[in-house]
Amino acid sequence: MSALLSRRALLMRTACAGGALLCAGSAYSGVAHAASETAGQPFEFDEIALEPRAGDRLPIGYTRQVVIRWGDPLFADAPAFDVARLSPATARRQFGINNDYTAFLPLPLGSGSSDHGLLVVNHEYPNPQLMFPGLDVAGLAENITRDQVDICIAACGVSVVEVQRDAAGQWGVVQGGAYNRRITADTPIRISGPAAGHPRLRTAADPAGLWALGTHDNCNGGRTPWGTVLTCEEGSADFFAGHVDRHPDRALMERSHYEDSAHGRYGWARFHEHFDFDRHPNEPNRFEWVVEIDPFDPEAPPVKRTALGRFAHEGAHCALAADGRVVVYLGDDYEFEYCYRFTSQRPVDMQNRAANRDLLDDGVLAVARFDGDGTVHWLPLIWGQGPLTPENGFANQGDVLIETRRAADLLGATPMDSPEGFEPNPVTGHVYIALTGNGDRTEPNPANPRAANNHGHILEMIPPNGANGQPDHGADSFAWDVFILCGDPKNPQDQAQFHADTSRQGWFVEPDNIGFDPAGRLWVCSDGPGIRGHDGLWVMDTTGPKRGLPRLFYNPPIQSECCSPAFTPDGQTLFLSIQHPSERAANLAEVLTGWPDFAPGQPPRPAVIAIVRG
Ligand code: FEO
Ligand code: CA
Ligand code: CA
């Protein structure tokens, strides 16, 4: 053990000296703050107003650049976007729709560069009614054409995009960049880990159960210390068609929130039979995993890492145990579902990137039980231990992972109010969990203290220090506390808990994605305007006299959601994903904004923006 610890200390020094992947404020933490202050100094700006508008708005002194939009060409041979000329072939060569998780990885790998890198971006789901003129949300699945379905399949998944900041400070895409890549909802994805090849993952098209077709519902994600990206499949029910009561494993389908559907929400099953679970009942089991992508190896197939469990994966943010093993924090974004943590069997090897290639295939998945004494215990989901036995329907570890939720039920995990952002602060090592809410809760528990939690809250977990004096993210138990209870501070019924100086614009509800700048400030995006009427991006300290004092920093365009605040290592650029502008319009004739370009005849386009000073 001591050899491991001193080895890790050496790796930390080496990595930081080289500006590589483990030091706070470097590639590992993302960060900074679009402001030039360093840790400990105040980050001042004039707070803006929260309001739904066709355009977006920032505090004075900051500007935003559009880095890339839905349909922008990634490859030299790809055409420019034109809503009148969409095709499946061009969609495969262009940036996808509904950008969500966004990671910045400096180029070259391990360099710590803040003006050149790769953006790895999720494309969560299509909005066909806002992609194809004439298509309405009413009757969408029945009316969508085969070409339109294939454009949607190509527009979902993940994009890898080389970006660069020029001498004038403008971020732009390197069209035709060597790493540029599209992974779509029909890209072959390898299945690895304990559930690979499991009989419940085998299908007619893949009798070995080792390759799935595509990834979809890619919500948030995470970066590993060795420079790969984890993309999270957050539920899959919308994409499939079939009858739940005819399914051989009806209970599992219901737990995954499948409902009877003739064509699936987007009509994909009308043209692609693997989305029909009446015909292919094991197909759904091949989704709702965490997928690892190596953006620095465009030839490497993405891999579904089954050791990280199967549920509505929101994000997969990494930290280190004191002995150098990698820890991945995993939230299951559904009401009454759980918070998980994966800990690898072996430590990360920062000297040999290839040695980490299958690190996420061996390790322990554990689920959180929050006790009223302020302790959170990590309960391991290990086949053969406790109730996870054949008597309870688990024949092997593959079964435990395919039915992660049922296994966690049996261990007595704490049911949560929809866990979304779940991420360690790179400066303090404390871990924050954003819970968007749970209007169906009738029985509070210590970590979800409000019945009918309509506004959400944020928890703080505090790992104990390990022998190296650093927070040990691999410890069996942590301390925890409530950090923020969302709601209107002026309405006693909401029982909100913010800093006493929180302004009229500063309070928020339904926290979703979170991120940290290099100074350790917490950035929070809301999802679901709720009683605020509009989503936004807020920033706050987690330590000092202004701990828990949020201020509104960015007001996105109407009916859009900000996702995934991600900083360059120097903190000078904040990348932000703006998803689904004007989402509640029934069709393109009724959209409320043309953001970001307001080009005549063209639709609003989800886009990744860069926020900088100036
Ligand atoms: Fe895709 Fe949990 O939001
Ligand atoms: Ca989310
Ligand atoms: Ca959400």
Coordinates of C-alpha atoms and ligand atoms in Angstrom, one line a residue:
M1 CA 0.0 0.0 0.0
S2 CA 2.7 2.5 0.9
A3 CA 4.4 1.7 -2.4
L4 CA 1.2 2.5 -4.2
L5 CA 0.8 5.7 -2.2
S6 CA 4.3 7.0 -2.9
R7 CA 3.8 6.0 -6.5
R8 CA 0.7 8.1 -6.7
A9 CA 2.5 11.0 -5.1
L10 CA 5.2 10.7 -7.7
L11 CA 2.6 10.5 -10.5
M12 CA 0.8 13.6 -9.2
R13 CA 4.1 15.6 -9.3
T14 CA 5.0 14.3 -12.6
A15 CA 1.6 14.9 -14.1
C16 CA 1.3 18.5 -12.7
A17 CA 4.8 19.3 -13.8
G18 CA 3.9 18.2 -17.3
G19 CA 0.5 20.0 -17.1
A20 CA -1.1 16.6 -17.6
L21 CA -4.2 15.0 -16.3
L22 CA -4.2 14.8 -12.6
C23 CA -3.7 18.3 -11.2
A24 CA -6.6 20.5 -10.1
G25 CA -7.0 23.3 -12.6
S26 CA -5.6 21.2 -15.4
A27 CA -7.3 19.0 -17.9
Y28 CA -8.6 16.8 -15.2
S29 CA -10.8 19.5 -13.5
G30 CA -11.8 21.3 -16.6
V31 CA -12.4 24.7 -15.4
A32 CA -11.8 28.3 -14.7
H33 CA -14.3 30.9 -14.9
A34 CA -14.2 33.1 -18.0
A35 CA -12.7 35.5 -15.5
S36 CA -9.1 36.1 -14.7
E37 CA -9.3 35.8 -10.9
T38 CA -7.4 33.1 -9.2
A39 CA -8.5 30.9 -6.4
G40 CA -9.5 32.7 -3.3
Q41 CA -10.2 36.0 -5.0
P42 CA -13.8 37.2 -5.6
F43 CA -15.4 36.8 -8.9
E44 CA -17.4 39.9 -9.5
F45 CA -19.9 40.7 -12.2
D46 CA -23.2 42.5 -12.4
E47 CA -25.9 39.9 -12.1
I48 CA -28.3 39.8 -15.1
A49 CA -32.1 39.3 -15.2
L50 CA -33.6 35.9 -15.7
E51 CA -36.2 36.1 -18.5
P52 CA -37.3 34.2 -21.6
R53 CA -36.1 36.1 -24.6
A54 CA -35.4 35.1 -28.2
G55 CA -31.7 35.9 -27.7
D56 CA -29.3 35.1 -24.9
R57 CA -27.6 37.4 -22.4
L58 CA -24.4 37.7 -20.3
P59 CA -23.1 40.2 -17.7
I60 CA -21.4 43.3 -19.1
G61 CA -17.8 42.5 -19.9
Y62 CA -18.4 39.0 -21.2
T63 CA -19.3 37.8 -24.7
R64 CA -20.2 34.5 -26.2
Q65 CA -19.1 33.0 -29.5
V66 CA -20.9 30.3 -31.3
V67 CA -18.4 27.4 -31.7
I68 CA -20.5 24.9 -33.4
R69 CA -24.2 24.3 -34.2
W70 CA -26.4 21.4 -35.2
G71 CA -25.5 20.7 -38.9
D72 CA -22.2 22.4 -39.0
P73 CA -19.8 20.4 -41.2
L74 CA -17.1 18.4 -39.4
F75 CA -15.3 17.0 -42.5
A76 CA -13.7 18.6 -45.5
D77 CA -16.3 17.0 -47.8
A78 CA -19.4 17.9 -45.7
P79 CA -21.8 20.6 -46.9
A80 CA -22.9 23.6 -44.9
F81 CA -26.2 23.3 -43.1
D82 CA -29.4 24.0 -45.0
V83 CA -32.7 22.8 -43.5
A84 CA -34.0 22.4 -47.1
R85 CA -31.2 20.0 -48.0
L86 CA -30.9 17.6 -45.1
S87 CA -30.0 14.0 -45.9
P88 CA -28.9 10.9 -43.9
A89 CA -25.5 11.0 -45.7
T90 CA -24.8 14.6 -44.9
A91 CA -26.1 14.3 -41.3
R92 CA -23.3 11.7 -40.7
R93 CA -20.7 14.4 -41.7
Q94 CA -22.2 17.2 -39.7
F95 CA -22.5 18.1 -36.0
G96 CA -25.5 16.4 -34.3
I97 CA -28.6 17.8 -32.7
N98 CA -29.4 18.7 -29.1
N99 CA -25.9 19.0 -27.8
D100 CA -25.7 18.0 -24.1
Y101 CA -22.5 16.9 -22.3
T102 CA -19.5 18.8 -23.6
A103 CA -15.9 17.9 -22.6
F104 CA -12.8 19.9 -23.6
L105 CA -9.6 17.9 -24.0
P106 CA -6.4 19.9 -24.7
L107 CA -4.4 19.1 -27.8
P108 CA -1.9 17.7 -27.9
L109 CA -3.0 15.1 -25.4
G110 CA -1.7 15.9 -21.9
S111 CA -0.5 19.4 -22.9
G112 CA -2.9 21.5 -20.8
S113 CA -3.5 23.8 -23.8
S114 CA -6.3 26.3 -23.5
D115 CA -6.5 27.4 -27.1
H116 CA -6.6 24.1 -29.0
G117 CA -8.3 20.9 -28.2
L118 CA -11.1 18.5 -28.8
L119 CA -14.7 19.0 -27.9
V120 CA -16.5 15.7 -27.3
V121 CA -20.2 16.4 -27.3
N122 CA -23.3 14.3 -26.7
H123 CA -26.4 14.6 -28.9
E124 CA -29.1 13.4 -26.5
Y125 CA -32.3 13.0 -28.6
P126 CA -33.9 14.4 -31.8
N127 CA -36.7 16.9 -32.0
P128 CA -38.0 16.0 -35.4
Q129 CA -40.7 18.6 -35.3
L130 CA -38.0 21.3 -35.2
M131 CA -35.8 19.6 -37.8
F132 CA -38.1 19.0 -40.7
P133 CA -40.5 21.7 -42.1
G134 CA -44.1 20.5 -42.2
L135 CA -43.7 17.8 -39.5
D136 CA -45.7 18.4 -36.4
V137 CA -45.3 17.0 -32.9
A138 CA -48.8 15.6 -33.2
G139 CA -48.7 12.3 -35.1
L140 CA -44.9 12.6 -35.4
A141 CA -44.1 8.9 -35.1
E142 CA -46.7 8.0 -37.7
N143 CA -45.8 10.7 -40.2
I144 CA -42.0 10.8 -40.1
T145 CA -40.4 9.4 -43.3
R146 CA -37.6 6.9 -43.5
D147 CA -35.1 9.5 -44.6
Q148 CA -36.1 11.7 -41.7
V149 CA -35.7 8.8 -39.3
D150 CA -32.2 8.1 -40.7
I151 CA -31.3 11.8 -40.4
C152 CA -32.3 11.6 -36.7
I153 CA -30.3 8.4 -36.2
A154 CA -27.3 10.1 -37.7
A155 CA -27.8 13.3 -35.7
C156 CA -27.9 11.5 -32.3
G157 CA -24.9 10.0 -30.5
V158 CA -21.6 11.8 -30.1
S159 CA -19.4 14.3 -32.0
V160 CA -15.6 14.7 -31.6
V161 CA -14.6 18.1 -32.9
E162 CA -11.2 19.8 -33.1
V163 CA -11.5 23.4 -32.0
Q164 CA -8.9 26.2 -31.9
R165 CA -8.8 29.8 -30.7
D166 CA -7.2 32.1 -33.2
A167 CA -5.0 35.1 -32.6
A168 CA -8.0 37.4 -32.4
G169 CA -9.4 35.2 -29.6
Q170 CA -12.2 33.6 -31.7
W171 CA -12.9 29.9 -31.3
G172 CA -13.6 27.9 -34.4
V173 CA -13.9 24.4 -35.7
V174 CA -11.0 22.8 -37.5
Q175 CA -13.1 21.4 -40.4
G176 CA -11.5 18.1 -41.5
G177 CA -9.5 17.8 -38.3
A178 CA -7.8 14.5 -37.9
Y179 CA -9.7 13.5 -34.8
N180 CA -13.1 14.7 -36.0
R181 CA -15.6 11.9 -35.7
R182 CA -19.3 11.1 -35.5
I183 CA -20.6 8.3 -33.4
T184 CA -24.3 7.8 -34.1
A185 CA -27.3 5.8 -33.0
D186 CA -26.2 3.0 -35.4
T187 CA -22.4 2.9 -34.9
P188 CA -21.3 -0.5 -33.8
I189 CA -20.4 -0.3 -30.1
R190 CA -18.4 -3.1 -28.3
I191 CA -19.9 -4.5 -25.1
S192 CA -17.3 -5.3 -22.4
G193 CA -17.2 -6.1 -18.7
P194 CA -19.0 -8.7 -16.6
A195 CA -22.3 -8.6 -18.6
A196 CA -20.6 -8.9 -22.0
G197 CA -22.0 -11.9 -23.8
H198 CA -24.6 -12.5 -21.2
P199 CA -27.6 -14.4 -22.6
R200 CA -29.9 -11.5 -21.8
L201 CA -27.7 -9.3 -24.1
R202 CA -27.8 -11.7 -27.1
T203 CA -30.0 -10.9 -30.1
A204 CA -30.7 -12.4 -33.5
A205 CA -28.3 -9.9 -35.1
D206 CA -25.6 -10.4 -32.4
P207 CA -25.9 -14.0 -31.1
A208 CA -22.7 -13.5 -29.0
G209 CA -24.0 -10.4 -27.1
L210 CA -20.8 -8.5 -27.7
W211 CA -21.7 -5.7 -30.1
A212 CA -24.6 -3.3 -29.8
L213 CA -25.8 -1.1 -32.7
G214 CA -25.5 2.5 -31.6
T215 CA -25.7 4.7 -28.5
H216 CA -28.6 7.1 -27.9
D217 CA -30.1 9.2 -25.1
N218 CA -26.5 10.4 -24.4
C219 CA -27.0 12.8 -21.6
N220 CA -24.1 13.9 -19.4
G221 CA -20.7 12.1 -19.1
G222 CA -17.2 12.5 -17.8
R223 CA -13.5 12.5 -18.6
T224 CA -11.2 9.8 -17.3
P225 CA -7.7 10.7 -15.9
W226 CA -6.2 8.9 -19.0
G227 CA -8.0 11.2 -21.5
T228 CA -11.0 9.2 -22.6
V229 CA -14.6 10.3 -22.4
L230 CA -17.5 8.6 -20.8
T231 CA -20.9 9.2 -22.5
C232 CA -24.0 8.2 -20.5
E233 CA -27.1 6.5 -21.9
E234 CA -29.9 7.9 -19.9
G235 CA -32.9 5.7 -20.5
S236 CA -33.8 4.3 -23.8
A237 CA -37.6 3.7 -23.6
D238 CA -38.4 6.6 -26.0
F239 CA -36.5 5.0 -28.8
F240 CA -38.2 1.6 -28.8
A241 CA -41.7 0.2 -29.7
G242 CA -43.5 -2.8 -28.4
H243 CA -45.9 -4.2 -25.8
V244 CA -44.5 -4.3 -22.3
D245 CA -47.0 -6.9 -21.1
R246 CA -45.8 -9.4 -23.8
H247 CA -42.2 -8.9 -22.8
P248 CA -40.6 -12.0 -21.1
D249 CA -39.1 -9.7 -18.4
R250 CA -42.0 -7.3 -17.9
A251 CA -40.9 -6.2 -14.4
L252 CA -37.5 -5.1 -15.7
M253 CA -39.1 -3.2 -18.6
E254 CA -41.5 -1.4 -16.2
R255 CA -38.6 -0.5 -13.9
S256 CA -36.9 1.0 -17.0
H257 CA -40.1 3.0 -17.6
Y258 CA -41.0 1.3 -20.9
E259 CA -44.6 1.7 -21.9
D260 CA -46.6 0.2 -24.7
S261 CA -45.8 2.1 -27.9
A262 CA -46.8 1.4 -31.5
H263 CA -43.8 3.0 -33.1
G264 CA -41.7 4.5 -30.3
R265 CA -41.6 8.3 -29.7
Y266 CA -39.6 9.1 -32.9
G267 CA -41.0 6.4 -35.2
W268 CA -37.6 4.6 -35.6
A269 CA -39.1 1.1 -35.1
R270 CA -41.2 1.6 -38.3
F271 CA -38.0 1.3 -40.4
H272 CA -35.5 -0.4 -38.2
E273 CA -36.8 -3.6 -36.6
H274 CA -34.2 -3.8 -33.8
F275 CA -36.1 -0.9 -32.2
D276 CA -39.1 -3.3 -31.9
F277 CA -38.8 -5.1 -28.6
D278 CA -41.7 -7.4 -29.4
R279 CA -39.5 -8.9 -32.1
H280 CA -36.1 -8.4 -30.3
P281 CA -36.8 -8.5 -26.5
N282 CA -33.2 -8.3 -25.5
E283 CA -32.4 -5.1 -27.4
P284 CA -33.4 -2.8 -24.6
N285 CA -30.9 -4.6 -22.3
R286 CA -28.1 -3.4 -24.6
F287 CA -28.7 0.2 -23.7
E288 CA -28.6 2.4 -20.5
W289 CA -24.9 1.7 -20.0
V290 CA -21.9 4.0 -19.8
V291 CA -19.9 4.1 -23.1
E292 CA -16.1 4.9 -23.1
I293 CA -14.8 6.7 -26.2
D294 CA -11.1 7.4 -26.9
P295 CA -11.3 10.7 -28.8
F296 CA -7.5 10.4 -29.6
D297 CA -8.0 7.2 -31.5
P298 CA -10.6 7.7 -34.2
E299 CA -10.4 4.0 -35.2
A300 CA -11.0 2.6 -31.7
P301 CA -14.6 1.4 -31.3
P302 CA -16.6 2.9 -28.4
V303 CA -17.1 0.4 -25.6
K304 CA -20.1 -0.1 -23.3
R305 CA -18.6 -0.7 -19.9
T306 CA -21.1 -2.9 -18.2
A307 CA -19.2 -2.9 -14.8
L308 CA -20.6 0.6 -14.3
G309 CA -24.2 -0.7 -14.1
R310 CA -27.4 -0.3 -16.1
F311 CA -29.8 2.4 -15.3
A312 CA -30.7 6.0 -16.5
H313 CA -27.1 7.1 -16.4
E314 CA -26.9 10.9 -16.1
G315 CA -23.1 11.5 -15.7
A316 CA -19.9 9.7 -15.0
H317 CA -17.4 12.1 -13.3
C318 CA -14.1 10.7 -12.2
A319 CA -11.9 11.1 -9.1
L320 CA -9.2 9.1 -7.5
A321 CA -9.0 6.9 -4.4
A322 CA -6.1 7.5 -2.2
D323 CA -4.4 4.4 -3.6
G324 CA -4.7 5.6 -7.2
R325 CA -7.8 3.6 -8.2
V326 CA -10.2 5.5 -10.4
V327 CA -13.6 6.3 -8.9
V328 CA -16.6 7.2 -11.1
Y329 CA -19.7 8.9 -9.6
L330 CA -22.9 7.8 -11.3
G331 CA -26.4 9.1 -10.8
D332 CA -29.6 7.4 -11.9
D333 CA -31.8 10.2 -13.1
Y334 CA -35.3 9.1 -12.1
E335 CA -37.5 9.8 -9.1
F336 CA -36.7 7.4 -6.2
E337 CA -33.6 6.0 -7.9
Y338 CA -30.1 5.9 -6.5
C339 CA -26.6 7.3 -6.4
Y340 CA -23.8 4.9 -7.3
R341 CA -20.0 4.8 -7.3
F342 CA -17.7 2.6 -9.3
T343 CA -14.2 1.9 -8.0
S344 CA -11.7 0.2 -10.3
Q345 CA -9.8 -2.9 -9.2
R346 CA -6.4 -1.5 -10.3
P347 CA -4.9 1.9 -9.9
V348 CA -4.6 4.3 -12.9
D349 CA -1.3 4.2 -14.6
M350 CA -0.4 7.7 -15.7
Q351 CA 2.8 6.7 -17.3
N352 CA 1.3 4.1 -19.7
R353 CA -2.0 5.2 -21.2
A354 CA -2.7 1.8 -22.8
A355 CA -2.6 0.1 -19.4
N356 CA -5.8 1.9 -18.5
R357 CA -7.6 0.8 -21.6
D358 CA -9.8 -1.8 -19.9
L359 CA -9.5 -0.4 -16.3
L360 CA -13.3 0.2 -16.2
D361 CA -14.0 -3.5 -16.8
D362 CA -12.9 -4.7 -13.3
G363 CA -14.0 -3.1 -10.1
V364 CA -16.8 -2.7 -7.6
L365 CA -20.1 -0.8 -8.2
A366 CA -21.6 0.4 -5.0
V367 CA -24.8 2.3 -4.1
A368 CA -25.3 5.1 -1.5
R369 CA -27.2 4.8 1.7
F370 CA -27.5 8.2 3.4
D371 CA -27.9 7.9 7.1
G372 CA -29.4 10.5 9.4
D373 CA -26.2 10.8 11.4
G374 CA -24.5 12.6 8.4
T375 CA -22.7 9.5 7.1
V376 CA -23.2 8.0 3.6
H377 CA -22.2 4.4 3.2
W378 CA -21.2 2.8 -0.1
L379 CA -22.9 -0.6 -0.3
P380 CA -21.1 -2.9 -2.8
L381 CA -23.2 -4.7 -5.5
I382 CA -21.3 -7.9 -5.6
W383 CA -22.9 -11.1 -6.8
G384 CA -23.1 -13.8 -4.1
Q385 CA -22.9 -11.3 -1.2
G386 CA -25.9 -10.5 0.9
P387 CA -29.2 -10.8 -1.0
L388 CA -27.5 -10.8 -4.5
T389 CA -27.9 -14.5 -4.9
P390 CA -29.7 -17.0 -7.2
E391 CA -32.6 -17.2 -4.7
N392 CA -33.3 -13.6 -5.6
G393 CA -32.9 -14.1 -9.3
F394 CA -29.2 -13.2 -9.7
A395 CA -27.3 -16.1 -11.3
N396 CA -24.1 -14.1 -11.8
Q397 CA -22.6 -10.6 -11.7
G398 CA -24.0 -9.9 -15.2
D399 CA -27.5 -10.3 -13.8
V400 CA -26.6 -7.9 -10.9
L401 CA -25.5 -5.3 -13.5
I402 CA -28.4 -5.7 -16.0
E403 CA -30.8 -5.3 -13.1
T404 CA -28.7 -2.8 -11.1
R405 CA -31.8 -1.0 -9.7
R406 CA -33.3 -4.2 -8.2
A407 CA -30.0 -5.2 -6.7
A408 CA -29.7 -1.8 -5.1
D409 CA -33.3 -2.1 -3.7
L410 CA -32.3 -5.3 -1.9
L411 CA -29.3 -3.6 -0.3
G412 CA -31.4 -0.8 1.2
A413 CA -30.0 2.1 -0.8
T414 CA -31.5 5.6 -0.3
P415 CA -34.1 6.5 -2.9
M416 CA -33.3 10.0 -4.2
D417 CA -35.1 12.9 -5.9
S418 CA -33.7 12.4 -9.4
P419 CA -29.9 12.6 -9.2
E420 CA -28.3 14.6 -12.1
G421 CA -25.0 16.4 -11.7
F422 CA -22.7 14.4 -9.4
E423 CA -19.2 15.7 -9.4
P424 CA -16.2 16.3 -7.2
N425 CA -14.9 19.8 -6.6
P426 CA -11.3 19.8 -8.0
V427 CA -10.1 22.2 -5.3
T428 CA -11.7 20.9 -2.1
G429 CA -12.5 17.2 -3.1
H430 CA -16.0 17.6 -1.8
V431 CA -18.6 16.0 -4.0
Y432 CA -21.8 17.7 -5.1
I433 CA -25.1 16.0 -6.2
A434 CA -27.8 18.1 -8.0
L435 CA -31.2 16.6 -7.6
T436 CA -33.8 18.1 -9.9
G437 CA -36.8 17.2 -7.7
N438 CA -39.4 14.6 -7.1
G439 CA -43.0 15.8 -6.9
D440 CA -44.1 12.3 -6.1
R441 CA -42.3 12.0 -2.8
T442 CA -44.6 11.5 0.1
E443 CA -42.0 10.3 2.7
P444 CA -38.9 12.4 3.2
N445 CA -35.6 10.8 4.2
P446 CA -32.6 12.6 5.6
A447 CA -31.0 13.2 2.2
N448 CA -34.3 14.1 0.5
P449 CA -35.9 16.1 3.3
R450 CA -39.0 17.5 1.6
A451 CA -42.1 15.7 0.6
A452 CA -43.4 16.7 -2.8
N453 CA -39.9 18.1 -3.6
N454 CA -41.0 20.2 -6.5
H455 CA -37.9 22.4 -6.7
G456 CA -34.9 20.1 -6.1
H457 CA -31.8 20.4 -4.0
I458 CA -28.0 20.0 -3.8
L459 CA -26.2 17.7 -1.5
E460 CA -22.5 17.8 -0.5
M461 CA -20.5 14.7 0.3
I462 CA -17.2 14.9 2.1
P463 CA -14.8 12.0 1.6
P464 CA -12.3 11.4 4.5
N465 CA -8.7 12.2 3.8
G466 CA -6.5 9.3 2.9
A467 CA -3.0 8.5 4.1
N468 CA -1.7 11.0 1.5
G469 CA -3.7 13.8 3.0
Q470 CA -6.0 14.1 0.0
P471 CA -9.7 13.3 0.0
D472 CA -10.0 9.5 -0.5
H473 CA -12.8 9.0 -3.0
G474 CA -12.5 5.2 -2.5
A475 CA -13.4 5.3 1.2
D476 CA -16.2 3.0 2.4
S477 CA -18.1 5.9 3.9
F478 CA -18.2 9.7 3.6
A479 CA -19.8 12.5 5.5
W480 CA -22.6 14.4 3.9
D481 CA -24.8 17.4 4.3
V482 CA -27.6 19.4 2.6
F483 CA -25.9 22.2 0.6
I484 CA -28.9 24.0 -0.9
L485 CA -32.7 23.5 -0.9
C486 CA -34.1 25.1 -4.0
G487 CA -37.2 27.2 -4.1
D488 CA -38.3 30.8 -3.6
P489 CA -36.5 32.1 -0.5
K490 CA -39.3 34.5 0.1
N491 CA -42.0 31.8 0.2
P492 CA -41.9 30.0 3.5
Q493 CA -43.8 27.1 2.0
D494 CA -40.9 26.3 -0.2
Q495 CA -38.6 25.8 2.8
A496 CA -35.7 27.0 0.5
Q497 CA -32.2 27.1 1.9
F498 CA -29.8 29.6 0.2
H499 CA -27.3 32.1 1.5
A500 CA -29.2 34.9 3.2
D501 CA -27.8 37.5 0.7
T502 CA -29.2 35.6 -2.3
S503 CA -30.6 38.1 -4.8
R504 CA -33.9 38.2 -6.7
Q505 CA -32.1 36.6 -9.7
G506 CA -29.9 34.4 -7.7
W507 CA -32.2 31.7 -6.5
F508 CA -32.9 28.7 -8.8
V509 CA -34.9 25.5 -9.0
E510 CA -34.4 22.1 -10.5
P511 CA -30.6 22.0 -10.6
D512 CA -29.3 19.7 -13.3
N513 CA -25.8 19.8 -14.8
I514 CA -23.0 21.2 -12.6
G515 CA -19.4 22.1 -13.2
F516 CA -16.4 23.6 -11.4
D517 CA -14.0 26.3 -12.4
P518 CA -10.3 26.1 -11.5
A519 CA -11.0 28.1 -8.4
G520 CA -13.5 25.5 -7.2
R521 CA -16.6 27.6 -7.7
L522 CA -19.7 25.7 -8.4
W523 CA -21.6 26.4 -11.6
V524 CA -25.2 25.1 -11.8
C525 CA -27.6 24.8 -14.8
S526 CA -31.3 24.3 -14.2
D527 CA -33.5 22.1 -16.3
G528 CA -37.2 22.7 -16.0
P529 CA -38.1 26.3 -15.6
G530 CA -40.6 25.5 -12.9
I531 CA -41.6 28.5 -10.7
R532 CA -38.8 30.5 -12.2
G533 CA -40.3 30.4 -15.7
H534 CA -36.9 30.1 -17.5
D535 CA -33.7 28.1 -17.2
G536 CA -30.2 29.7 -16.5
L537 CA -26.7 29.3 -15.4
W538 CA -25.7 30.3 -11.8
V539 CA -22.3 30.4 -10.1
M540 CA -21.5 30.3 -6.4
D541 CA -18.7 29.7 -3.9
T542 CA -18.6 26.4 -1.9
T543 CA -16.4 27.8 0.8
G544 CA -15.9 31.1 2.6
P545 CA -18.5 33.7 3.6
K546 CA -20.3 33.5 0.3
R547 CA -20.7 29.7 0.4
G548 CA -24.0 28.9 -1.2
L549 CA -24.6 32.4 -2.6
P550 CA -25.6 31.9 -6.3
R551 CA -25.6 34.6 -8.9
L552 CA -27.2 34.4 -12.4
F553 CA -24.4 34.5 -15.0
Y554 CA -26.1 33.5 -18.3
N555 CA -29.6 33.8 -19.6
P556 CA -30.1 31.3 -22.5
P557 CA -32.5 31.7 -25.4
I558 CA -36.2 30.9 -24.8
Q559 CA -37.2 27.3 -24.1
S560 CA -33.6 26.1 -24.1
E561 CA -31.5 24.5 -21.4
C562 CA -27.8 25.2 -20.6
C563 CA -25.8 22.0 -20.2
S564 CA -22.4 21.0 -19.1
P565 CA -20.4 24.0 -18.1
A566 CA -16.8 23.1 -19.1
F567 CA -13.7 25.3 -18.8
T568 CA -10.3 25.4 -20.5
P569 CA -7.4 24.6 -18.1
D570 CA -6.6 28.3 -17.8
G571 CA -10.2 29.2 -16.9
Q572 CA -10.4 31.8 -19.7
T573 CA -13.1 30.0 -21.7
L574 CA -16.3 28.5 -20.6
F575 CA -17.9 26.1 -23.0
L576 CA -21.6 25.7 -22.6
S577 CA -24.0 23.5 -24.5
I578 CA -27.3 25.2 -25.4
Q579 CA -29.9 22.5 -26.0
H580 CA -33.3 22.7 -27.7
P581 CA -34.1 26.4 -28.2
S582 CA -37.9 26.9 -28.6
E583 CA -38.4 23.2 -27.7
R584 CA -42.1 23.6 -26.9
A585 CA -43.0 24.7 -30.4
A586 CA -45.2 22.1 -32.1
N587 CA -43.5 22.6 -35.5
L588 CA -41.0 24.9 -37.3
A589 CA -43.7 27.4 -38.3
E590 CA -44.3 28.2 -34.6
V591 CA -40.8 28.6 -33.2
L592 CA -40.2 31.5 -30.9
T593 CA -36.6 32.1 -31.8
G594 CA -34.1 31.6 -34.6
W595 CA -31.2 31.5 -32.2
P596 CA -28.2 31.7 -32.7
D597 CA -28.1 33.0 -36.3
F598 CA -31.7 34.2 -36.9
A599 CA -31.2 33.3 -40.5
P600 CA -34.3 33.7 -42.7
G601 CA -35.8 30.3 -43.5
Q602 CA -33.6 28.4 -41.1
P603 CA -34.6 26.8 -37.8
P604 CA -33.2 27.5 -34.4
R605 CA -30.1 25.4 -33.9
P606 CA -28.8 23.9 -30.7
A607 CA -25.1 25.0 -30.4
V608 CA -22.0 24.9 -28.2
I609 CA -21.0 28.4 -27.2
A610 CA -17.7 29.7 -25.8
I611 CA -18.0 32.4 -23.1
V612 CA -15.0 34.7 -22.8
R613 CA -14.2 38.1 -21.4
G614 CA -14.5 41.0 -23.7
Ligands
FEO1 FE1 -30.7 14.2 -19.8 FE2 -31.1 13.7 -16.7 O1 -31.1 14.9 -18.1
CA2 CA -29.3 16.3 -17.6
CA3 CA -32.6 16.9 -16.9

